[in-house]
Amino acid sequence: MGAARRLDQTLTALADPTRRGVIDLLRKRPRRAGELAAAFEMTPPAMSRHLRVLRQTGLVEEEAVDDDARVKLYRLRPEPFSELRAWLDEVEAFWGDQLDAFKAHAERTRGRKGP
Amino acid sequence: MGAARRLDQTLTALADPTRRGVIDLLRKRPRRAGELAAAFEMTPPAMSRHLRVLRQTGLVEEEAVDDDARVKLYRLRPEPFSELRAWLDEVEAFWGDQLDAFKAHAERTRGRKGP
DNA sequence: GCAATATTTAACGTGTGCGTTAACATTTCG
DNA sequence: CGAAATGTTAACGCACACGTTAAATATTGC
């Protein structure tokens, strides 16, 4: 049950295009909050809330920078992606389990829906 | 560009717990709309809208039943899941690209992703 | 033809998510 | 010290997603 809750948070976080864009950016290298706000032409508060969502879901974490305590670098964390992949594996196991039924369906619909 | 839009639709669809529950049910076998509505203690119109979302995203498809034209069976479609997996692969490639930085970081946080 | 069944569409209320501006820490450095 | 810089909360507005009830559309069967 707790796992489902986390998966829910993860998918809700990933459903937003901005947050997914942030993840695609962080894929290359860690970034600062202001950097990300500018990248999406968004005010700092708006990006701050997105980062909070991503942080609470565990999709990103913040790292302090030693030479300036005002700045935090955000980077990706692997765990939520692994959990999502695990669920995806379960779902896709469907096409292994029900391969027969699938074939049977293909046979029933052969030539009926074609041109 | 179209691919990103589809991924957006897919993740938005999967973010809803009811729709994800529907998918988990359809994983076992195809179901009728009313069957699904009852399974989630929900009125038929509510489930009908969920099914429309899933249909538009291509996550499910409907099949007619030959002995009763009022009934439609819903079943899973693989394509959107494959696209989601593809994106997940891209993101997770991050931990391949930046393995050095990740190892250094994993040492601090005791990361648990096997080789 | 007509009542019953299965599902979808229409209209509506309500909550919530996302963006903005304003105000609040905290840190840097002239 | 005090002004600028970086980032986060607080308060507000708005659009949209999700559920309900009521009405509409097919289709079955007596």
PDB file of C-alpha atoms in Angstrom, chain A residues 40-100:
ATOM      1  CA  PHE A  40      11.310  27.421 -18.550  1.00  0.00           C
ATOM      2  CA  GLU A  41      10.584  31.158 -18.542  1.00  0.00           C
ATOM      3  CA  MET A  42       8.929  30.836 -15.195  1.00  0.00           C
ATOM      4  CA  THR A  43       9.073  32.854 -12.000  1.00  0.00           C
ATOM      5  CA  PRO A  44      11.308  31.467  -9.217  1.00  0.00           C
ATOM      6  CA  PRO A  45       8.377  30.712  -6.874  1.00  0.00           C
ATOM      7  CA  ALA A  46       6.689  28.560  -9.483  1.00  0.00           C
ATOM      8  CA  MET A  47       9.848  26.548 -10.075  1.00  0.00           C
ATOM      9  CA  SER A  48      10.425  26.326  -6.343  1.00  0.00           C
ATOM     10  CA  ARG A  49       7.095  24.566  -5.946  1.00  0.00           C
ATOM     11  CA  HIS A  50       7.884  22.151  -8.763  1.00  0.00           C
ATOM     12  CA  LEU A  51      11.195  21.355  -7.110  1.00  0.00           C
ATOM     13  CA  ARG A  52       9.446  20.759  -3.824  1.00  0.00           C
ATOM     14  CA  VAL A  53       7.152  18.222  -5.470  1.00  0.00           C
ATOM     15  CA  LEU A  54      10.101  16.516  -7.117  1.00  0.00           C
ATOM     16  CA  ARG A  55      11.997  16.513  -3.829  1.00  0.00           C
ATOM     17  CA  GLN A  56       9.108  15.082  -1.810  1.00  0.00           C
ATOM     18  CA  THR A  57       8.677  12.306  -4.351  1.00  0.00           C
ATOM     19  CA  GLY A  58      12.373  11.576  -4.177  1.00  0.00           C
ATOM     20  CA  LEU A  59      12.909  12.238  -7.872  1.00  0.00           C
ATOM     21  CA  VAL A  60      15.532  14.874  -7.126  1.00  0.00           C
ATOM     22  CA  GLU A  61      17.715  15.814  -4.208  1.00  0.00           C
ATOM     23  CA  GLU A  62      19.523  18.998  -3.378  1.00  0.00           C
ATOM     24  CA  GLU A  63      23.211  19.316  -2.748  1.00  0.00           C
ATOM     25  CA  ALA A  64      24.878  22.251  -1.074  1.00  0.00           C
ATOM     26  CA  VAL A  65      27.617  24.082  -2.885  1.00  0.00           C
ATOM     27  CA  ASP A  66      30.594  24.792  -0.688  1.00  0.00           C
ATOM     28  CA  ASP A  67      31.589  28.211  -1.952  1.00  0.00           C
ATOM     29  CA  ASP A  68      28.111  29.818  -1.755  1.00  0.00           C
ATOM     30  CA  ALA A  69      25.558  28.712   0.824  1.00  0.00           C
ATOM     31  CA  ARG A  70      22.735  30.474  -0.963  1.00  0.00           C
ATOM     32  CA  VAL A  71      22.954  28.138  -3.898  1.00  0.00           C
ATOM     33  CA  LYS A  72      21.671  24.553  -3.982  1.00  0.00           C
ATOM     34  CA  LEU A  73      22.283  22.164  -6.816  1.00  0.00           C
ATOM     35  CA  TYR A  74      19.504  19.786  -7.810  1.00  0.00           C
ATOM     36  CA  ARG A  75      20.205  16.354  -9.179  1.00  0.00           C
ATOM     37  CA  LEU A  76      18.288  13.205 -10.050  1.00  0.00           C
ATOM     38  CA  ARG A  77      17.698  10.273  -7.730  1.00  0.00           C
ATOM     39  CA  PRO A  78      17.219   6.778  -9.180  1.00  0.00           C
ATOM     40  CA  GLU A  79      14.820   5.079  -6.771  1.00  0.00           C
ATOM     41  CA  PRO A  80      11.444   6.386  -8.013  1.00  0.00           C
ATOM     42  CA  PHE A  81      12.385   5.594 -11.588  1.00  0.00           C
ATOM     43  CA  SER A  82      13.254   2.052 -10.549  1.00  0.00           C
ATOM     44  CA  GLU A  83       9.887   1.670  -8.864  1.00  0.00           C
ATOM     45  CA  LEU A  84       8.105   2.956 -11.937  1.00  0.00           C
ATOM     46  CA  ARG A  85      10.063   0.525 -14.068  1.00  0.00           C
ATOM     47  CA  ALA A  86       9.084  -2.302 -11.730  1.00  0.00           C
ATOM     48  CA  TRP A  87       5.392  -1.483 -12.131  1.00  0.00           C
ATOM     49  CA  LEU A  88       5.839  -1.210 -15.880  1.00  0.00           C
ATOM     50  CA  ASP A  89       7.424  -4.645 -15.881  1.00  0.00           C
ATOM     51  CA  GLU A  90       4.412  -6.040 -14.068  1.00  0.00           C
ATOM     52  CA  VAL A  91       1.978  -4.509 -16.507  1.00  0.00           C
ATOM     53  CA  GLU A  92       3.911  -5.573 -19.553  1.00  0.00           C
ATOM     54  CA  ALA A  93       4.088  -9.117 -18.212  1.00  0.00           C
ATOM     55  CA  PHE A  94       0.481  -9.128 -19.414  1.00  0.00           C
ATOM     56  CA  TRP A  95       1.590  -9.621 -22.979  1.00  0.00           C
ATOM     57  CA  GLY A  96       3.563 -12.617 -21.925  1.00  0.00           C
ATOM     58  CA  ASP A  97       0.803 -14.146 -19.821  1.00  0.00           C
ATOM     59  CA  GLN A  98      -2.027 -13.662 -22.238  1.00  0.00           C
ATOM     60  CA  LEU A  99      -0.194 -14.246 -25.459  1.00  0.00           C
ATOM     61  CA  ASP A 100      -2.636 -16.986 -26.387  1.00  0.00           C
TER      62      ASP A 100
END
